[in-house]
PDB file of C-alpha atoms in Angstrom:
ATOM      1  CA  UNK M 229     -14.943   2.682 -28.441  1.00  0.00           C
ATOM      2  CA  UNK M 230     -16.752   5.810 -27.343  1.00  0.00           C
ATOM      3  CA  UNK M 231     -14.824   8.625 -25.631  1.00  0.00           C
ATOM      4  CA  UNK M 232     -16.921  11.033 -23.578  1.00  0.00           C
ATOM      5  CA  UNK M 233     -15.463  14.328 -22.352  1.00  0.00           C
ATOM      6  CA  UNK M 234     -17.939  16.137 -20.137  1.00  0.00           C
ATOM      7  CA  UNK M 235     -18.047  19.920 -19.874  1.00  0.00           C
ATOM      8  CA  UNK M 236     -20.703  22.552 -19.241  1.00  0.00           C
ATOM      9  CA  UNK M 237     -20.265  24.063 -22.694  1.00  0.00           C
ATOM     10  CA  UNK M 238     -17.908  24.107 -25.674  1.00  0.00           C
ATOM     11  CA  UNK M 239     -16.248  27.185 -24.241  1.00  0.00           C
ATOM     12  CA  UNK M 240     -15.669  25.412 -20.935  1.00  0.00           C
ATOM     13  CA  UNK M 241     -14.298  22.409 -22.826  1.00  0.00           C
ATOM     14  CA  UNK M 242     -11.953  24.653 -24.822  1.00  0.00           C
ATOM     15  CA  UNK M 243     -10.693  26.354 -21.659  1.00  0.00           C
ATOM     16  CA  UNK M 244     -10.187  22.970 -19.968  1.00  0.00           C
ATOM     17  CA  UNK M 245      -8.138  21.605 -22.890  1.00  0.00           C
ATOM     18  CA  UNK M 246      -6.038  24.763 -23.127  1.00  0.00           C
ATOM     19  CA  UNK M 247      -5.428  24.797 -19.368  1.00  0.00           C
ATOM     20  CA  UNK M 248      -4.198  21.192 -19.512  1.00  0.00           C
ATOM     21  CA  UNK M 249      -1.658  22.190 -22.209  1.00  0.00           C
ATOM     22  CA  UNK M 250      -3.277  20.242 -25.019  1.00  0.00           C
ATOM     23  CA  UNK M 251      -2.542  21.243 -28.595  1.00  0.00           C
ATOM     24  CA  UNK M 252      -5.984  21.517 -30.171  1.00  0.00           C
ATOM     25  CA  UNK M 253      -4.619  20.560 -33.607  1.00  0.00           C
ATOM     26  CA  UNK M 254      -3.513  17.135 -32.349  1.00  0.00           C
ATOM     27  CA  UNK M 255      -5.741  14.139 -32.859  1.00  0.00           C
ATOM     28  CA  UNK M 256      -7.173  12.300 -29.884  1.00  0.00           C
ATOM     29  CA  UNK M 257      -4.945   9.454 -28.734  1.00  0.00           C
ATOM     30  CA  UNK M 258      -6.139   6.774 -26.333  1.00  0.00           C
ATOM     31  CA  UNK M 259      -3.758   4.535 -24.369  1.00  0.00           C
ATOM     32  CA  UNK M 260      -5.298   1.183 -23.444  1.00  0.00           C
ATOM     33  CA  UNK M 261      -3.888  -1.636 -21.309  1.00  0.00           C
ATOM     34  CA  UNK M 262      -5.313  -5.045 -22.078  1.00  0.00           C
ATOM     35  CA  UNK M 263      -4.639  -8.709 -21.401  1.00  0.00           C
ATOM     36  CA  UNK M 264      -4.853 -11.456 -23.976  1.00  0.00           C
ATOM     37  CA  UNK M 265      -4.556 -15.234 -23.910  1.00  0.00           C
ATOM     38  CA  UNK M 266      -1.809 -17.276 -25.551  1.00  0.00           C
ATOM     39  CA  UNK M 267      -3.760 -20.465 -26.083  1.00  0.00           C
ATOM     40  CA  UNK M 268      -5.010 -21.278 -29.577  1.00  0.00           C
ATOM     41  CA  UNK M 269      -8.357 -22.322 -28.121  1.00  0.00           C
ATOM     42  CA  UNK M 270      -8.677 -20.167 -24.997  1.00  0.00           C
ATOM     43  CA  UNK M 271     -11.331 -20.329 -22.316  1.00  0.00           C
ATOM     44  CA  UNK M 272     -12.104 -16.644 -21.895  1.00  0.00           C
ATOM     45  CA  UNK M 273     -14.230 -17.182 -18.791  1.00  0.00           C
ATOM     46  CA  UNK M 274     -11.344 -18.839 -16.920  1.00  0.00           C
ATOM     47  CA  UNK M 275      -8.864 -16.292 -18.308  1.00  0.00           C
ATOM     48  CA  UNK M 276     -11.033 -13.409 -17.110  1.00  0.00           C
ATOM     49  CA  UNK M 277     -11.420 -14.956 -13.655  1.00  0.00           C
ATOM     50  CA  UNK M 278      -7.655 -15.579 -13.526  1.00  0.00           C
ATOM     51  CA  UNK M 279      -6.894 -11.919 -14.238  1.00  0.00           C
ATOM     52  CA  UNK M 280      -9.525 -10.612 -11.815  1.00  0.00           C
ATOM     53  CA  UNK M 281      -8.409 -12.761  -8.881  1.00  0.00           C
ATOM     54  CA  UNK M 282      -4.754 -12.076  -9.693  1.00  0.00           C
ATOM     55  CA  UNK M 283      -5.430  -8.344  -9.462  1.00  0.00           C
ATOM     56  CA  UNK M 284      -7.087  -8.821  -6.065  1.00  0.00           C
ATOM     57  CA  UNK M 285      -4.174 -10.872  -4.728  1.00  0.00           C
ATOM     58  CA  UNK M 286      -1.651  -8.339  -6.049  1.00  0.00           C
ATOM     59  CA  UNK M 287      -3.528  -5.389  -4.560  1.00  0.00           C
ATOM     60  CA  UNK M 288      -3.755  -7.083  -1.162  1.00  0.00           C
ATOM     61  CA  UNK M 289      -0.062  -7.961  -1.293  1.00  0.00           C
ATOM     62  CA  UNK M 290       0.830  -4.330  -2.025  1.00  0.00           C
ATOM     63  CA  UNK M 291      -1.180  -3.280   1.022  1.00  0.00           C
ATOM     64  CA  UNK M 292       0.613  -5.900   3.121  1.00  0.00           C
ATOM     65  CA  UNK M 293       3.961  -4.424   2.006  1.00  0.00           C
ATOM     66  CA  UNK M 294       3.264  -1.018   3.571  1.00  0.00           C
ATOM     67  CA  UNK M 295       5.998  -0.492   6.179  1.00  0.00           C
ATOM     68  CA  UNK M 296       7.247  -4.043   5.650  1.00  0.00           C
ATOM     69  CA  UNK M 297      10.795  -2.967   4.794  1.00  0.00           C
ATOM     70  CA  UNK M 298      11.094  -0.880   7.972  1.00  0.00           C
ATOM     71  CA  UNK M 299       9.709  -3.747  10.043  1.00  0.00           C
ATOM     72  CA  UNK M 300      12.254  -6.135   8.494  1.00  0.00           C
ATOM     73  CA  UNK M 301      15.098  -3.704   9.267  1.00  0.00           C
ATOM     74  CA  UNK M 302      13.825  -3.373  12.842  1.00  0.00           C
ATOM     75  CA  UNK M 303      13.753  -7.147  13.262  1.00  0.00           C
ATOM     76  CA  UNK M 304      17.355  -7.437  12.066  1.00  0.00           C
ATOM     77  CA  UNK M 305      18.455  -4.780  14.567  1.00  0.00           C
ATOM     78  CA  UNK M 306      16.525  -6.302  17.470  1.00  0.00           C
ATOM     79  CA  UNK M 307      17.971  -9.751  16.713  1.00  0.00           C
ATOM     80  CA  UNK M 308      21.495  -8.301  16.693  1.00  0.00           C
ATOM     81  CA  UNK M 309      20.778  -6.455  19.952  1.00  0.00           C
ATOM     82  CA  UNK M 310      19.509  -9.632  21.620  1.00  0.00           C
ATOM     83  CA  UNK M 311      22.652 -11.530  20.611  1.00  0.00           C
ATOM     84  CA  UNK M 312      24.903  -8.692  21.771  1.00  0.00           C
ATOM     85  CA  UNK M 313      23.110  -8.464  25.141  1.00  0.00           C
ATOM     86  CA  UNK M 314      23.668 -12.181  25.711  1.00  0.00           C
ATOM     87  CA  UNK M 315      27.328 -11.849  24.749  1.00  0.00           C
ATOM     88  CA  UNK M 316      27.856  -8.942  27.163  1.00  0.00           C
ATOM     89  CA  UNK M 317      26.052 -10.772  29.971  1.00  0.00           C
ATOM     90  CA  UNK M 318      28.071 -13.969  29.437  1.00  0.00           C
ATOM     91  CA  UNK M 319      31.380 -12.109  29.120  1.00  0.00           C
ATOM     92  CA  UNK M 320      30.676 -10.008  32.223  1.00  0.00           C
ATOM     93  CA  UNK M 321      29.621 -13.044  34.273  1.00  0.00           C
ATOM     94  CA  UNK M 322      32.693 -14.970  33.162  1.00  0.00           C
ATOM     95  CA  UNK M 323      34.975 -12.044  33.982  1.00  0.00           C
ATOM     96  CA  UNK M 324      33.436 -11.666  37.440  1.00  0.00           C
ATOM     97  CA  UNK M 325      33.859 -15.398  38.037  1.00  0.00           C
ATOM     98  CA  UNK M 326      37.602 -15.312  37.513  1.00  0.00           C
ATOM     99  CA  UNK M 327      39.573 -15.795  40.695  1.00  0.00           C
ATOM    100  CA  UNK M 328      40.662 -12.601  42.371  1.00  0.00           C
ATOM    101  CA  UNK M 329      43.914 -14.361  43.236  1.00  0.00           C
ATOM    102  CA  UNK M 330      44.825 -15.381  39.730  1.00  0.00           C
ATOM    103  CA  UNK M 331      48.449 -14.707  38.864  1.00  0.00           C
ATOM    104  CA  UNK M 332      49.134 -11.308  37.379  1.00  0.00           C
ATOM    105  CA  UNK M 333      49.331 -10.905  33.657  1.00  0.00           C
ATOM    106  CA  UNK M 334      52.697 -11.448  32.072  1.00  0.00           C
ATOM    107  CA  UNK M 335      54.649  -8.233  31.553  1.00  0.00           C
ATOM    108  CA  UNK M 336      54.382  -6.665  28.141  1.00  0.00           C
ATOM    109  CA  UNK M 337      57.227  -7.581  25.801  1.00  0.00           C
ATOM    110  CA  UNK M 338      59.769  -4.859  25.135  1.00  0.00           C
ATOM    111  CA  UNK M 339      58.986  -2.621  22.249  1.00  0.00           C
ATOM    112  CA  UNK M 340      60.655  -3.606  19.048  1.00  0.00           C
ATOM    113  CA  UNK M 341      62.445  -1.046  16.939  1.00  0.00           C
ATOM    114  CA  UNK M 342      60.332   0.267  14.057  1.00  0.00           C
ATOM    115  CA  UNK M 343      60.567  -1.680  10.852  1.00  0.00           C
ATOM    116  CA  UNK M 344      62.193   0.004   7.882  1.00  0.00           C
ATOM    117  CA  UNK M 345      59.822   1.648   5.453  1.00  0.00           C
ATOM    118  CA  UNK M 346      58.454  -0.546   2.688  1.00  0.00           C
ATOM    119  CA  UNK M 347      59.909   0.238  -0.747  1.00  0.00           C
ATOM    120  CA  UNK M 348      57.387   1.577  -3.272  1.00  0.00           C
ATOM    121  CA  UNK M 349      55.514  -1.155  -5.141  1.00  0.00           C
ATOM    122  CA  UNK M 350      55.823  -3.753  -2.335  1.00  0.00           C
ATOM    123  CA  UNK M 351      53.119  -4.752   0.142  1.00  0.00           C
ATOM    124  CA  UNK M 352      53.718  -3.964   3.788  1.00  0.00           C
ATOM    125  CA  UNK M 353      54.005  -6.993   6.107  1.00  0.00           C
ATOM    126  CA  UNK M 354      50.824  -7.847   8.059  1.00  0.00           C
ATOM    127  CA  UNK M 355      50.470  -6.321  11.505  1.00  0.00           C
ATOM    128  CA  UNK M 356      50.706  -8.959  14.257  1.00  0.00           C
ATOM    129  CA  UNK M 357      47.535  -9.466  16.339  1.00  0.00           C
ATOM    130  CA  UNK M 358      47.281  -7.290  19.433  1.00  0.00           C
ATOM    131  CA  UNK M 359      46.085  -8.723  22.733  1.00  0.00           C
ATOM    132  CA  UNK M 360      43.185  -6.819  24.318  1.00  0.00           C
ATOM    133  CA  UNK M 361      42.621  -6.769  28.070  1.00  0.00           C
ATOM    134  CA  UNK M 362      39.382  -8.326  29.335  1.00  0.00           C
ATOM    135  CA  UNK M 363      38.133  -5.077  30.865  1.00  0.00           C
ATOM    136  CA  UNK M 364      38.759  -3.144  27.654  1.00  0.00           C
ATOM    137  CA  UNK M 365      37.015  -5.803  25.577  1.00  0.00           C
ATOM    138  CA  UNK M 366      33.994  -5.721  27.894  1.00  0.00           C
ATOM    139  CA  UNK M 367      33.858  -1.951  27.555  1.00  0.00           C
ATOM    140  CA  UNK M 368      33.981  -2.260  23.753  1.00  0.00           C
ATOM    141  CA  UNK M 369      31.147  -4.809  23.774  1.00  0.00           C
ATOM    142  CA  UNK M 370      29.012  -2.526  25.948  1.00  0.00           C
ATOM    143  CA  UNK M 371      29.623   0.329  23.524  1.00  0.00           C
ATOM    144  CA  UNK M 372      28.494  -1.935  20.676  1.00  0.00           C
ATOM    145  CA  UNK M 373      25.376  -2.769  22.674  1.00  0.00           C
ATOM    146  CA  UNK M 374      24.655   0.934  23.253  1.00  0.00           C
ATOM    147  CA  UNK M 375      25.041   1.615  19.525  1.00  0.00           C
ATOM    148  CA  UNK M 376      22.536  -1.135  18.691  1.00  0.00           C
ATOM    149  CA  UNK M 377      20.094   0.177  21.301  1.00  0.00           C
ATOM    150  CA  UNK M 378      20.335   3.639  19.728  1.00  0.00           C
ATOM    151  CA  UNK M 379      19.792   2.141  16.253  1.00  0.00           C
ATOM    152  CA  UNK M 380      16.653   0.338  17.469  1.00  0.00           C
ATOM    153  CA  UNK M 381      15.314   3.563  19.011  1.00  0.00           C
ATOM    154  CA  UNK M 382      15.956   5.465  15.773  1.00  0.00           C
ATOM    155  CA  UNK M 383      14.218   2.783  13.713  1.00  0.00           C
ATOM    156  CA  UNK M 384      11.199   2.814  16.045  1.00  0.00           C
ATOM    157  CA  UNK M 385      11.069   6.576  15.709  1.00  0.00           C
ATOM    158  CA  UNK M 386      11.209   6.248  11.918  1.00  0.00           C
ATOM    159  CA  UNK M 387       8.340   3.759  11.946  1.00  0.00           C
ATOM    160  CA  UNK M 388       6.261   6.006  14.180  1.00  0.00           C
ATOM    161  CA  UNK M 389       3.474   5.113  16.565  1.00  0.00           C
ATOM    162  CA  UNK M 390       1.117   2.174  16.219  1.00  0.00           C
ATOM    163  CA  UNK M 391      -0.855   2.121  12.991  1.00  0.00           C
ATOM    164  CA  UNK M 392      -4.628   2.419  13.308  1.00  0.00           C
ATOM    165  CA  UNK M 393      -6.404   0.426  10.616  1.00  0.00           C
ATOM    166  CA  UNK M 394      -9.443   1.848   8.885  1.00  0.00           C
ATOM    167  CA  UNK M 395     -11.244   1.658   5.569  1.00  0.00           C
ATOM    168  CA  UNK M 396      -8.734   4.115   4.080  1.00  0.00           C
ATOM    169  CA  UNK M 397      -5.609   3.475   6.191  1.00  0.00           C
ATOM    170  CA  UNK M 398      -3.631   0.297   5.511  1.00  0.00           C
ATOM    171  CA  UNK M 399      -1.060  -0.747   8.102  1.00  0.00           C
ATOM    172  CA  UNK M 400       0.693  -3.582   6.311  1.00  0.00           C
ATOM    173  CA  UNK M 401       2.069  -6.770   7.839  1.00  0.00           C
ATOM    174  CA  UNK M 402       5.401  -8.451   8.387  1.00  0.00           C
ATOM    175  CA  UNK M 403       7.006 -10.578   5.685  1.00  0.00           C
ATOM    176  CA  UNK M 404       6.479 -13.717   7.814  1.00  0.00           C
ATOM    177  CA  UNK M 405       2.737 -13.038   8.015  1.00  0.00           C
ATOM    178  CA  UNK M 406       2.358 -11.866   4.409  1.00  0.00           C
ATOM    179  CA  UNK M 407       5.002 -13.375   2.094  1.00  0.00           C
ATOM    180  CA  UNK M 408       5.069 -12.812  -1.648  1.00  0.00           C
ATOM    181  CA  UNK M 409       2.225 -14.985  -3.025  1.00  0.00           C
ATOM    182  CA  UNK M 410       4.284 -15.867  -6.098  1.00  0.00           C
ATOM    183  CA  UNK M 411       7.542 -16.850  -4.339  1.00  0.00           C
ATOM    184  CA  UNK M 412       7.837 -20.124  -2.424  1.00  0.00           C
ATOM    185  CA  UNK M 413       9.322 -20.488   1.044  1.00  0.00           C
ATOM    186  CA  UNK M 414      12.734 -21.492  -0.355  1.00  0.00           C
ATOM    187  CA  UNK M 415      12.826 -18.438  -2.665  1.00  0.00           C
ATOM    188  CA  UNK M 416      11.867 -20.268  -5.866  1.00  0.00           C
ATOM    189  CA  UNK M 417       9.413 -18.326  -8.076  1.00  0.00           C
ATOM    190  CA  UNK M 418       6.152 -20.150  -8.684  1.00  0.00           C
ATOM    191  CA  UNK M 419       4.644 -20.731 -12.126  1.00  0.00           C
ATOM    192  CA  UNK M 420       2.716 -17.445 -12.244  1.00  0.00           C
ATOM    193  CA  UNK M 421       5.513 -15.229 -10.907  1.00  0.00           C
ATOM    194  CA  UNK M 422       6.027 -13.167 -14.064  1.00  0.00           C
ATOM    195  CA  UNK M 423       2.343 -12.991 -15.051  1.00  0.00           C
ATOM    196  CA  UNK M 424       0.906 -12.720 -11.501  1.00  0.00           C
ATOM    197  CA  UNK M 425      -1.725 -15.329 -12.243  1.00  0.00           C
ATOM    198  CA  UNK M 426      -4.157 -16.760  -9.730  1.00  0.00           C
ATOM    199  CA  UNK M 427      -5.295 -20.100 -11.158  1.00  0.00           C
ATOM    200  CA  UNK M 428      -4.506 -23.215  -9.158  1.00  0.00           C
ATOM    201  CA  UNK M 429      -0.825 -24.066  -9.323  1.00  0.00           C
ATOM    202  CA  UNK M 430       0.276 -20.604 -10.527  1.00  0.00           C
ATOM    203  CA  UNK M 431       0.713 -18.929  -7.151  1.00  0.00           C
ATOM    204  CA  UNK M 432       2.366 -20.312  -4.018  1.00  0.00           C
ATOM    205  CA  UNK M 433       0.272 -21.702  -1.192  1.00  0.00           C
ATOM    206  CA  UNK M 434       1.484 -20.364   2.150  1.00  0.00           C
ATOM    207  CA  UNK M 435      -1.088 -22.178   4.270  1.00  0.00           C
ATOM    208  CA  UNK M 436       1.565 -22.840   6.883  1.00  0.00           C
ATOM    209  CA  UNK M 437       1.918 -19.119   7.666  1.00  0.00           C
ATOM    210  CA  UNK M 438       0.571 -17.719  10.974  1.00  0.00           C
ATOM    211  CA  UNK M 439      -2.416 -16.154   9.153  1.00  0.00           C
ATOM    212  CA  UNK M 440      -4.188 -19.371   8.150  1.00  0.00           C
ATOM    213  CA  UNK M 441      -7.855 -19.252   9.061  1.00  0.00           C
ATOM    214  CA  UNK M 442      -8.244 -22.823  10.342  1.00  0.00           C
ATOM    215  CA  UNK M 443      -7.497 -23.431  14.019  1.00  0.00           C
ATOM    216  CA  UNK M 444      -8.675 -27.049  14.118  1.00  0.00           C
ATOM    217  CA  UNK M 445      -5.539 -29.218  14.616  1.00  0.00           C
ATOM    218  CA  UNK M 446      -7.201 -32.001  12.620  1.00  0.00           C
ATOM    219  CA  UNK M 447      -7.521 -29.780   9.563  1.00  0.00           C
ATOM    220  CA  UNK M 448      -5.032 -30.861   6.869  1.00  0.00           C
ATOM    221  CA  UNK M 449      -2.290 -28.364   6.155  1.00  0.00           C
ATOM    222  CA  UNK M 450      -1.138 -27.572   2.619  1.00  0.00           C
ATOM    223  CA  UNK M 451       2.609 -27.027   2.685  1.00  0.00           C
ATOM    224  CA  UNK M 452       4.348 -24.328   0.665  1.00  0.00           C
ATOM    225  CA  UNK M 453       4.850 -25.266  -2.957  1.00  0.00           C
TER     226      UNK M 453
END
């Protein structure tokens, strides 16, 4: 191993080492990351290709993850908002469809005297369920809808405007379009999950995702392993 430290002169090298806070009496220490094989008779060509392709897949997956968490949170909020909007619409339509000549609600029962205080160390009896008027319940549901709409607006503001892709700007993708290449569709880790390998059978095949490159319907599809 040859270590080359470039500088204009020895004085410039000395000033650079001192400025970086290096103790000149310390010996040079080199930290090296390396990968080795576990087989007794390894094929170094395949092992090298495995590591190289695995690094490419991992790097692309990290780029796909940019903004993915915010997009997932936005999807959860929009799904909840859609369900709540349908609930409000159905409840409002049902309430409007009730007959205007329906009999009046039964009078409220007389108030009961307050229960005696619970002795220390004993649990208080459960509170009986309280009936809520239809109009009040509709108002509560609309407030819940407004809260979800505000949460969606805040999340969109947190995400920002549309991402413009370039050679140096990565926009990421949704989890559905770019799942973890080492986790199967049912959440089971594939064989190369811990080592992030790329040989056949080590990573999961998500050919059924919406990013597959073949549009021919006669092309065979490889299902998720």
